[in-house]
């Protein structure tokens, strides 16, 4: 057994360990929710958006002073570009316990994110949902709307970082209160990126929800692969 697998096995039942297995029920619910949401979007993409989307969009237009818009733009910028891919590499480096493992995990995390983006782009082009009216935008955007790229990417990054922190906690590396606080900040950051897309008027609320559901399903598949790569004793 490798050093990484031994560390995981030793801490399998340790207090405060973050689970590496995504609950199957949660993944199935997310998948069914994504399918249902995609069907709703397809049925309404050329007409008036669903009532929750209209309500969320109208609310954002009425509640975005310049200071909040500036903050939202700064937050939303972290959900695209080089930052997510660099963070994927960092997640892999955090998870590994020696140089070889760090490099392997960093490459794996990067491939995980790139493959997810490819599937998301295919889904986005297939559904081809228009964005909200251009005059309502408070930032630049491109492509179709569903699922939101920023929401998906930031949620995937949160999943990678949480998995890396979970491996650290199971391996007994790093102070647990600090790791827990970092995990909470990661979740809040991913949520803020998704919500900023609605506030800035470039996505409907269901686009963001679709991105979160897509990421949940993908992370569930990813954690299953991690458990195959780091088998625990029977």
PDB file of C-alpha atoms in Angstrom:
ATOM      1  CA  UNK A   1       0.000   0.000   0.000  1.00  0.00           C
ATOM      2  CA  UNK A   2       1.326   3.448  -0.848  1.00  0.00           C
ATOM      3  CA  UNK A   3       2.081   6.065   1.772  1.00  0.00           C
ATOM      4  CA  UNK A   4      -1.000   8.065   0.710  1.00  0.00           C
ATOM      5  CA  UNK A   5      -3.321   5.072   0.908  1.00  0.00           C
ATOM      6  CA  UNK A   6      -1.903   4.064   4.297  1.00  0.00           C
ATOM      7  CA  UNK A   7      -2.505   7.554   5.667  1.00  0.00           C
ATOM      8  CA  UNK A   8      -6.078   7.514   4.402  1.00  0.00           C
ATOM      9  CA  UNK A   9      -6.704   4.064   5.871  1.00  0.00           C
ATOM     10  CA  UNK A  10      -5.283   4.990   9.286  1.00  0.00           C
ATOM     11  CA  UNK A  11      -7.548   8.024   9.555  1.00  0.00           C
ATOM     12  CA  UNK A  12     -10.636   6.408   8.036  1.00  0.00           C
ATOM     13  CA  UNK A  13     -12.582   6.572  11.274  1.00  0.00           C
ATOM     14  CA  UNK A  14     -10.766   9.471  12.849  1.00  0.00           C
ATOM     15  CA  UNK A  15     -12.759  12.362  14.344  1.00  0.00           C
ATOM     16  CA  UNK A  16     -13.357  15.306  12.063  1.00  0.00           C
ATOM     17  CA  UNK A  17     -12.268  13.526   8.893  1.00  0.00           C
ATOM     18  CA  UNK A  18     -13.857  14.842   5.735  1.00  0.00           C
ATOM     19  CA  UNK A  19     -15.469  12.059   3.663  1.00  0.00           C
ATOM     20  CA  UNK A  20     -13.986  11.163   0.295  1.00  0.00           C
ATOM     21  CA  UNK A  21     -17.115   9.338  -0.855  1.00  0.00           C
ATOM     22  CA  UNK A  22     -19.815  11.491  -2.388  1.00  0.00           C
ATOM     23  CA  UNK A  23     -23.177  10.114  -1.161  1.00  0.00           C
ATOM     24  CA  UNK A  24     -24.742   8.198  -4.034  1.00  0.00           C
ATOM     25  CA  UNK A  25     -28.185   9.578  -3.184  1.00  0.00           C
ATOM     26  CA  UNK A  26     -26.949  13.165  -3.424  1.00  0.00           C
ATOM     27  CA  UNK A  27     -25.317  12.513  -6.794  1.00  0.00           C
ATOM     28  CA  UNK A  28     -28.461  10.873  -8.157  1.00  0.00           C
ATOM     29  CA  UNK A  29     -30.633  13.729  -6.899  1.00  0.00           C
ATOM     30  CA  UNK A  30     -28.260  16.245  -8.509  1.00  0.00           C
ATOM     31  CA  UNK A  31     -28.341  14.322 -11.802  1.00  0.00           C
ATOM     32  CA  UNK A  32     -32.136  14.121 -11.832  1.00  0.00           C
ATOM     33  CA  UNK A  33     -32.342  17.798 -10.886  1.00  0.00           C
ATOM     34  CA  UNK A  34     -29.992  18.731 -13.721  1.00  0.00           C
ATOM     35  CA  UNK A  35     -32.028  16.718 -16.230  1.00  0.00           C
ATOM     36  CA  UNK A  36     -35.289  18.283 -15.041  1.00  0.00           C
ATOM     37  CA  UNK A  37     -33.807  21.773 -15.092  1.00  0.00           C
ATOM     38  CA  UNK A  38     -32.378  21.274 -18.581  1.00  0.00           C
ATOM     39  CA  UNK A  39     -35.797  20.103 -19.788  1.00  0.00           C
ATOM     40  CA  UNK A  40     -37.417  23.222 -18.299  1.00  0.00           C
ATOM     41  CA  UNK A  41     -34.836  25.485 -19.927  1.00  0.00           C
ATOM     42  CA  UNK A  42     -35.303  23.792 -23.296  1.00  0.00           C
ATOM     43  CA  UNK A  43     -39.065  24.212 -23.051  1.00  0.00           C
ATOM     44  CA  UNK A  44     -38.812  27.950 -22.277  1.00  0.00           C
ATOM     45  CA  UNK A  45     -35.613  29.077 -24.016  1.00  0.00           C
ATOM     46  CA  UNK A  46     -37.408  30.931 -26.838  1.00  0.00           C
ATOM     47  CA  UNK A  47     -40.092  32.467 -24.660  1.00  0.00           C
ATOM     48  CA  UNK A  48     -40.444  34.149 -21.304  1.00  0.00           C
ATOM     49  CA  UNK A  49     -38.092  32.644 -18.690  1.00  0.00           C
ATOM     50  CA  UNK A  50     -39.579  30.822 -15.668  1.00  0.00           C
ATOM     51  CA  UNK A  51     -40.998  33.011 -12.896  1.00  0.00           C
ATOM     52  CA  UNK A  52     -38.071  32.441 -10.465  1.00  0.00           C
ATOM     53  CA  UNK A  53     -35.648  33.582 -13.168  1.00  0.00           C
ATOM     54  CA  UNK A  54     -37.638  36.733 -13.899  1.00  0.00           C
ATOM     55  CA  UNK A  55     -37.969  37.512 -10.186  1.00  0.00           C
ATOM     56  CA  UNK A  56     -34.257  37.019  -9.506  1.00  0.00           C
ATOM     57  CA  UNK A  57     -33.236  39.076 -12.520  1.00  0.00           C
ATOM     58  CA  UNK A  58     -35.608  41.935 -11.681  1.00  0.00           C
ATOM     59  CA  UNK A  59     -34.417  41.946  -8.063  1.00  0.00           C
ATOM     60  CA  UNK A  60     -30.775  42.153  -9.141  1.00  0.00           C
ATOM     61  CA  UNK A  61     -31.494  45.121 -11.388  1.00  0.00           C
ATOM     62  CA  UNK A  62     -33.069  46.995  -8.473  1.00  0.00           C
ATOM     63  CA  UNK A  63     -30.402  46.117  -5.885  1.00  0.00           C
ATOM     64  CA  UNK A  64     -26.966  46.677  -7.350  1.00  0.00           C
ATOM     65  CA  UNK A  65     -25.345  49.968  -6.307  1.00  0.00           C
ATOM     66  CA  UNK A  66     -22.028  50.747  -7.942  1.00  0.00           C
ATOM     67  CA  UNK A  67     -19.997  49.557  -4.949  1.00  0.00           C
ATOM     68  CA  UNK A  68     -21.708  46.170  -4.994  1.00  0.00           C
ATOM     69  CA  UNK A  69     -21.271  45.871  -8.760  1.00  0.00           C
ATOM     70  CA  UNK A  70     -17.535  46.553  -8.408  1.00  0.00           C
ATOM     71  CA  UNK A  71     -17.254  43.887  -5.715  1.00  0.00           C
ATOM     72  CA  UNK A  72     -19.274  41.417  -7.785  1.00  0.00           C
ATOM     73  CA  UNK A  73     -17.026  41.999 -10.796  1.00  0.00           C
ATOM     74  CA  UNK A  74     -13.944  41.262  -8.679  1.00  0.00           C
ATOM     75  CA  UNK A  75     -15.508  38.065  -7.330  1.00  0.00           C
ATOM     76  CA  UNK A  76     -16.772  36.883 -10.700  1.00  0.00           C
ATOM     77  CA  UNK A  77     -13.306  37.351 -12.239  1.00  0.00           C
ATOM     78  CA  UNK A  78     -11.980  34.532 -10.039  1.00  0.00           C
ATOM     79  CA  UNK A  79     -14.349  32.059 -11.692  1.00  0.00           C
ATOM     80  CA  UNK A  80     -12.676  32.113 -15.098  1.00  0.00           C
ATOM     81  CA  UNK A  81      -9.343  32.535 -16.842  1.00  0.00           C
ATOM     82  CA  UNK A  82      -6.072  31.222 -15.423  1.00  0.00           C
ATOM     83  CA  UNK A  83      -7.167  31.275 -11.770  1.00  0.00           C
ATOM     84  CA  UNK A  84      -9.327  28.097 -11.727  1.00  0.00           C
ATOM     85  CA  UNK A  85      -6.720  26.015 -13.534  1.00  0.00           C
ATOM     86  CA  UNK A  86      -3.952  27.266 -11.285  1.00  0.00           C
ATOM     87  CA  UNK A  87      -6.117  26.441  -8.286  1.00  0.00           C
ATOM     88  CA  UNK A  88      -6.662  22.910  -9.640  1.00  0.00           C
ATOM     89  CA  UNK A  89      -2.899  22.432  -9.666  1.00  0.00           C
ATOM     90  CA  UNK A  90      -2.676  23.796  -6.118  1.00  0.00           C
ATOM     91  CA  UNK A  91      -5.365  21.330  -4.994  1.00  0.00           C
ATOM     92  CA  UNK A  92      -3.309  18.467  -6.374  1.00  0.00           C
ATOM     93  CA  UNK A  93      -0.172  19.750  -4.651  1.00  0.00           C
ATOM     94  CA  UNK A  94      -2.065  19.975  -1.358  1.00  0.00           C
ATOM     95  CA  UNK A  95      -3.398  16.424  -1.661  1.00  0.00           C
ATOM     96  CA  UNK A  96      -0.060  14.734  -2.375  1.00  0.00           C
ATOM     97  CA  UNK A  97       2.328  13.721   0.404  1.00  0.00           C
ATOM     98  CA  UNK A  98       5.497  13.430  -1.669  1.00  0.00           C
ATOM     99  CA  UNK A  99       6.818  15.006  -4.856  1.00  0.00           C
ATOM    100  CA  UNK A 100       5.687  12.214  -7.183  1.00  0.00           C
ATOM    101  CA  UNK A 101       2.176  12.115  -5.731  1.00  0.00           C
ATOM    102  CA  UNK A 102       1.852  15.892  -5.781  1.00  0.00           C
ATOM    103  CA  UNK A 103       2.698  16.003  -9.476  1.00  0.00           C
ATOM    104  CA  UNK A 104       0.342  13.115 -10.266  1.00  0.00           C
ATOM    105  CA  UNK A 105      -2.532  14.666  -8.323  1.00  0.00           C
ATOM    106  CA  UNK A 106      -1.944  18.098  -9.850  1.00  0.00           C
ATOM    107  CA  UNK A 107      -2.078  16.605 -13.355  1.00  0.00           C
ATOM    108  CA  UNK A 108      -5.165  14.598 -12.438  1.00  0.00           C
ATOM    109  CA  UNK A 109      -6.960  17.625 -10.995  1.00  0.00           C
ATOM    110  CA  UNK A 110      -6.181  19.656 -14.105  1.00  0.00           C
ATOM    111  CA  UNK A 111      -7.446  16.872 -16.378  1.00  0.00           C
ATOM    112  CA  UNK A 112     -10.573  16.553 -14.205  1.00  0.00           C
ATOM    113  CA  UNK A 113     -11.351  20.247 -14.675  1.00  0.00           C
ATOM    114  CA  UNK A 114     -10.563  20.319 -18.401  1.00  0.00           C
ATOM    115  CA  UNK A 115     -12.734  17.282 -19.136  1.00  0.00           C
ATOM    116  CA  UNK A 116     -15.592  18.771 -17.119  1.00  0.00           C
ATOM    117  CA  UNK A 117     -15.335  21.973 -19.135  1.00  0.00           C
ATOM    118  CA  UNK A 118     -15.505  20.028 -22.372  1.00  0.00           C
ATOM    119  CA  UNK A 119     -18.697  18.267 -21.312  1.00  0.00           C
ATOM    120  CA  UNK A 120     -20.179  21.535 -20.057  1.00  0.00           C
ATOM    121  CA  UNK A 121     -19.461  23.295 -23.350  1.00  0.00           C
ATOM    122  CA  UNK A 122     -21.147  20.473 -25.245  1.00  0.00           C
ATOM    123  CA  UNK A 123     -24.219  20.721 -22.992  1.00  0.00           C
ATOM    124  CA  UNK A 124     -24.262  24.514 -23.311  1.00  0.00           C
ATOM    125  CA  UNK A 125     -24.172  24.363 -27.108  1.00  0.00           C
ATOM    126  CA  UNK A 126     -26.818  21.645 -27.191  1.00  0.00           C
ATOM    127  CA  UNK A 127     -29.291  23.616 -25.069  1.00  0.00           C
ATOM    128  CA  UNK A 128     -28.358  27.020 -26.585  1.00  0.00           C
ATOM    129  CA  UNK A 129     -30.195  29.136 -24.028  1.00  0.00           C
ATOM    130  CA  UNK A 130     -30.051  32.910 -24.618  1.00  0.00           C
ATOM    131  CA  UNK A 131     -28.722  35.138 -21.861  1.00  0.00           C
ATOM    132  CA  UNK A 132     -30.740  37.948 -20.247  1.00  0.00           C
ATOM    133  CA  UNK A 133     -31.128  41.129 -22.323  1.00  0.00           C
ATOM    134  CA  UNK A 134     -27.793  42.741 -23.191  1.00  0.00           C
ATOM    135  CA  UNK A 135     -28.889  46.113 -21.807  1.00  0.00           C
ATOM    136  CA  UNK A 136     -29.117  44.581 -18.310  1.00  0.00           C
ATOM    137  CA  UNK A 137     -25.519  43.360 -18.221  1.00  0.00           C
ATOM    138  CA  UNK A 138     -23.068  44.942 -15.775  1.00  0.00           C
ATOM    139  CA  UNK A 139     -20.071  42.964 -17.045  1.00  0.00           C
ATOM    140  CA  UNK A 140     -18.844  41.192 -20.177  1.00  0.00           C
ATOM    141  CA  UNK A 141     -20.144  37.727 -21.061  1.00  0.00           C
ATOM    142  CA  UNK A 142     -20.046  35.419 -24.068  1.00  0.00           C
ATOM    143  CA  UNK A 143     -21.659  32.220 -25.262  1.00  0.00           C
ATOM    144  CA  UNK A 144     -24.936  30.654 -24.246  1.00  0.00           C
ATOM    145  CA  UNK A 145     -26.314  30.795 -20.733  1.00  0.00           C
ATOM    146  CA  UNK A 146     -27.015  27.269 -19.421  1.00  0.00           C
ATOM    147  CA  UNK A 147     -25.257  25.992 -17.398  1.00  0.00           C
ATOM    148  CA  UNK A 148     -23.288  28.951 -16.075  1.00  0.00           C
ATOM    149  CA  UNK A 149     -19.586  28.510 -16.745  1.00  0.00           C
ATOM    150  CA  UNK A 150     -18.482  30.603 -13.778  1.00  0.00           C
ATOM    151  CA  UNK A 151     -20.816  28.787 -11.370  1.00  0.00           C
ATOM    152  CA  UNK A 152     -19.738  25.394 -12.682  1.00  0.00           C
ATOM    153  CA  UNK A 153     -16.028  26.168 -12.613  1.00  0.00           C
ATOM    154  CA  UNK A 154     -16.001  27.668  -9.125  1.00  0.00           C
ATOM    155  CA  UNK A 155     -18.056  24.757  -7.738  1.00  0.00           C
ATOM    156  CA  UNK A 156     -15.676  22.268  -9.350  1.00  0.00           C
ATOM    157  CA  UNK A 157     -12.752  24.142  -7.835  1.00  0.00           C
ATOM    158  CA  UNK A 158     -14.422  24.034  -4.436  1.00  0.00           C
ATOM    159  CA  UNK A 159     -14.885  20.281  -4.837  1.00  0.00           C
ATOM    160  CA  UNK A 160     -11.234  19.756  -5.736  1.00  0.00           C
ATOM    161  CA  UNK A 161     -10.018  21.879  -2.846  1.00  0.00           C
ATOM    162  CA  UNK A 162     -12.366  20.211  -0.354  1.00  0.00           C
ATOM    163  CA  UNK A 163     -11.197  16.789  -1.496  1.00  0.00           C
ATOM    164  CA  UNK A 164      -7.577  17.851  -1.103  1.00  0.00           C
ATOM    165  CA  UNK A 165      -8.285  19.216   2.379  1.00  0.00           C
ATOM    166  CA  UNK A 166     -10.127  15.992   3.209  1.00  0.00           C
ATOM    167  CA  UNK A 167      -7.050  13.977   2.313  1.00  0.00           C
ATOM    168  CA  UNK A 168      -4.957  16.271   4.478  1.00  0.00           C
ATOM    169  CA  UNK A 169      -7.292  15.850   7.449  1.00  0.00           C
ATOM    170  CA  UNK A 170      -7.393  12.078   7.034  1.00  0.00           C
ATOM    171  CA  UNK A 171      -3.632  12.018   6.844  1.00  0.00           C
ATOM    172  CA  UNK A 172      -3.327  14.081  10.023  1.00  0.00           C
ATOM    173  CA  UNK A 173      -1.486  16.904   8.246  1.00  0.00           C
ATOM    174  CA  UNK A 174      -2.200  20.477   9.311  1.00  0.00           C
ATOM    175  CA  UNK A 175      -4.293  21.880  12.173  1.00  0.00           C
ATOM    176  CA  UNK A 176      -7.879  20.676  11.811  1.00  0.00           C
ATOM    177  CA  UNK A 177      -9.621  23.932  12.871  1.00  0.00           C
ATOM    178  CA  UNK A 178      -7.630  25.800  10.221  1.00  0.00           C
ATOM    179  CA  UNK A 179      -8.472  23.255   7.523  1.00  0.00           C
ATOM    180  CA  UNK A 180     -12.152  23.420   8.474  1.00  0.00           C
ATOM    181  CA  UNK A 181     -12.128  27.223   8.306  1.00  0.00           C
ATOM    182  CA  UNK A 182     -10.444  27.134   4.876  1.00  0.00           C
ATOM    183  CA  UNK A 183     -13.057  24.633   3.673  1.00  0.00           C
ATOM    184  CA  UNK A 184     -15.859  26.954   4.786  1.00  0.00           C
ATOM    185  CA  UNK A 185     -14.249  29.893   2.976  1.00  0.00           C
ATOM    186  CA  UNK A 186     -13.925  27.820  -0.199  1.00  0.00           C
ATOM    187  CA  UNK A 187     -17.640  26.976  -0.157  1.00  0.00           C
ATOM    188  CA  UNK A 188     -18.592  30.618   0.456  1.00  0.00           C
ATOM    189  CA  UNK A 189     -16.340  31.735  -2.396  1.00  0.00           C
ATOM    190  CA  UNK A 190     -17.919  29.294  -4.864  1.00  0.00           C
ATOM    191  CA  UNK A 191     -21.404  30.394  -3.834  1.00  0.00           C
ATOM    192  CA  UNK A 192     -20.442  34.070  -4.202  1.00  0.00           C
ATOM    193  CA  UNK A 193     -19.100  33.523  -7.724  1.00  0.00           C
ATOM    194  CA  UNK A 194     -22.347  31.899  -8.818  1.00  0.00           C
ATOM    195  CA  UNK A 195     -24.554  34.557  -7.241  1.00  0.00           C
ATOM    196  CA  UNK A 196     -22.445  37.335  -8.765  1.00  0.00           C
ATOM    197  CA  UNK A 197     -23.490  36.156 -12.230  1.00  0.00           C
ATOM    198  CA  UNK A 198     -27.150  36.820 -11.429  1.00  0.00           C
ATOM    199  CA  UNK A 199     -26.374  40.125  -9.721  1.00  0.00           C
ATOM    200  CA  UNK A 200     -24.425  41.309 -12.761  1.00  0.00           C
ATOM    201  CA  UNK A 201     -27.350  40.433 -15.022  1.00  0.00           C
ATOM    202  CA  UNK A 202     -25.525  37.994 -17.338  1.00  0.00           C
ATOM    203  CA  UNK A 203     -27.225  34.794 -16.155  1.00  0.00           C
ATOM    204  CA  UNK A 204     -30.610  33.607 -15.027  1.00  0.00           C
ATOM    205  CA  UNK A 205     -30.794  31.982 -11.592  1.00  0.00           C
ATOM    206  CA  UNK A 206     -31.469  28.574 -13.146  1.00  0.00           C
ATOM    207  CA  UNK A 207     -28.232  28.872 -15.134  1.00  0.00           C
ATOM    208  CA  UNK A 208     -26.320  29.115 -11.866  1.00  0.00           C
ATOM    209  CA  UNK A 209     -28.318  26.311 -10.273  1.00  0.00           C
ATOM    210  CA  UNK A 210     -27.630  24.178 -13.334  1.00  0.00           C
ATOM    211  CA  UNK A 211     -23.904  24.851 -12.974  1.00  0.00           C
ATOM    212  CA  UNK A 212     -23.964  23.791  -9.327  1.00  0.00           C
ATOM    213  CA  UNK A 213     -25.886  20.604 -10.140  1.00  0.00           C
ATOM    214  CA  UNK A 214     -23.533  19.755 -12.999  1.00  0.00           C
ATOM    215  CA  UNK A 215     -20.528  20.269 -10.725  1.00  0.00           C
ATOM    216  CA  UNK A 216     -22.084  18.086  -8.008  1.00  0.00           C
ATOM    217  CA  UNK A 217     -22.528  15.209 -10.442  1.00  0.00           C
ATOM    218  CA  UNK A 218     -19.018  15.608 -11.819  1.00  0.00           C
ATOM    219  CA  UNK A 219     -17.466  15.807  -8.346  1.00  0.00           C
ATOM    220  CA  UNK A 220     -19.352  12.645  -7.389  1.00  0.00           C
ATOM    221  CA  UNK A 221     -17.771  10.845 -10.330  1.00  0.00           C
ATOM    222  CA  UNK A 222     -14.386  12.299  -9.428  1.00  0.00           C
ATOM    223  CA  UNK A 223     -14.477  11.160  -5.804  1.00  0.00           C
ATOM    224  CA  UNK A 224     -15.397   7.666  -6.976  1.00  0.00           C
ATOM    225  CA  UNK A 225     -12.259   7.660  -9.130  1.00  0.00           C
ATOM    226  CA  UNK A 226     -10.176   8.930  -6.199  1.00  0.00           C
ATOM    227  CA  UNK A 227     -11.363   6.015  -4.081  1.00  0.00           C
ATOM    228  CA  UNK A 228     -10.314   3.653  -6.866  1.00  0.00           C
ATOM    229  CA  UNK A 229      -6.886   5.284  -6.984  1.00  0.00           C
ATOM    230  CA  UNK A 230      -6.546   5.195  -3.184  1.00  0.00           C
ATOM    231  CA  UNK A 231      -8.212   1.892  -2.231  1.00  0.00           C
ATOM    232  CA  UNK A 232      -9.092   1.515   1.426  1.00  0.00           C
ATOM    233  CA  UNK A 233      -8.730  -1.873   3.151  1.00  0.00           C
ATOM    234  CA  UNK A 234     -11.826  -4.039   3.276  1.00  0.00           C
TER     235      UNK A 234
END
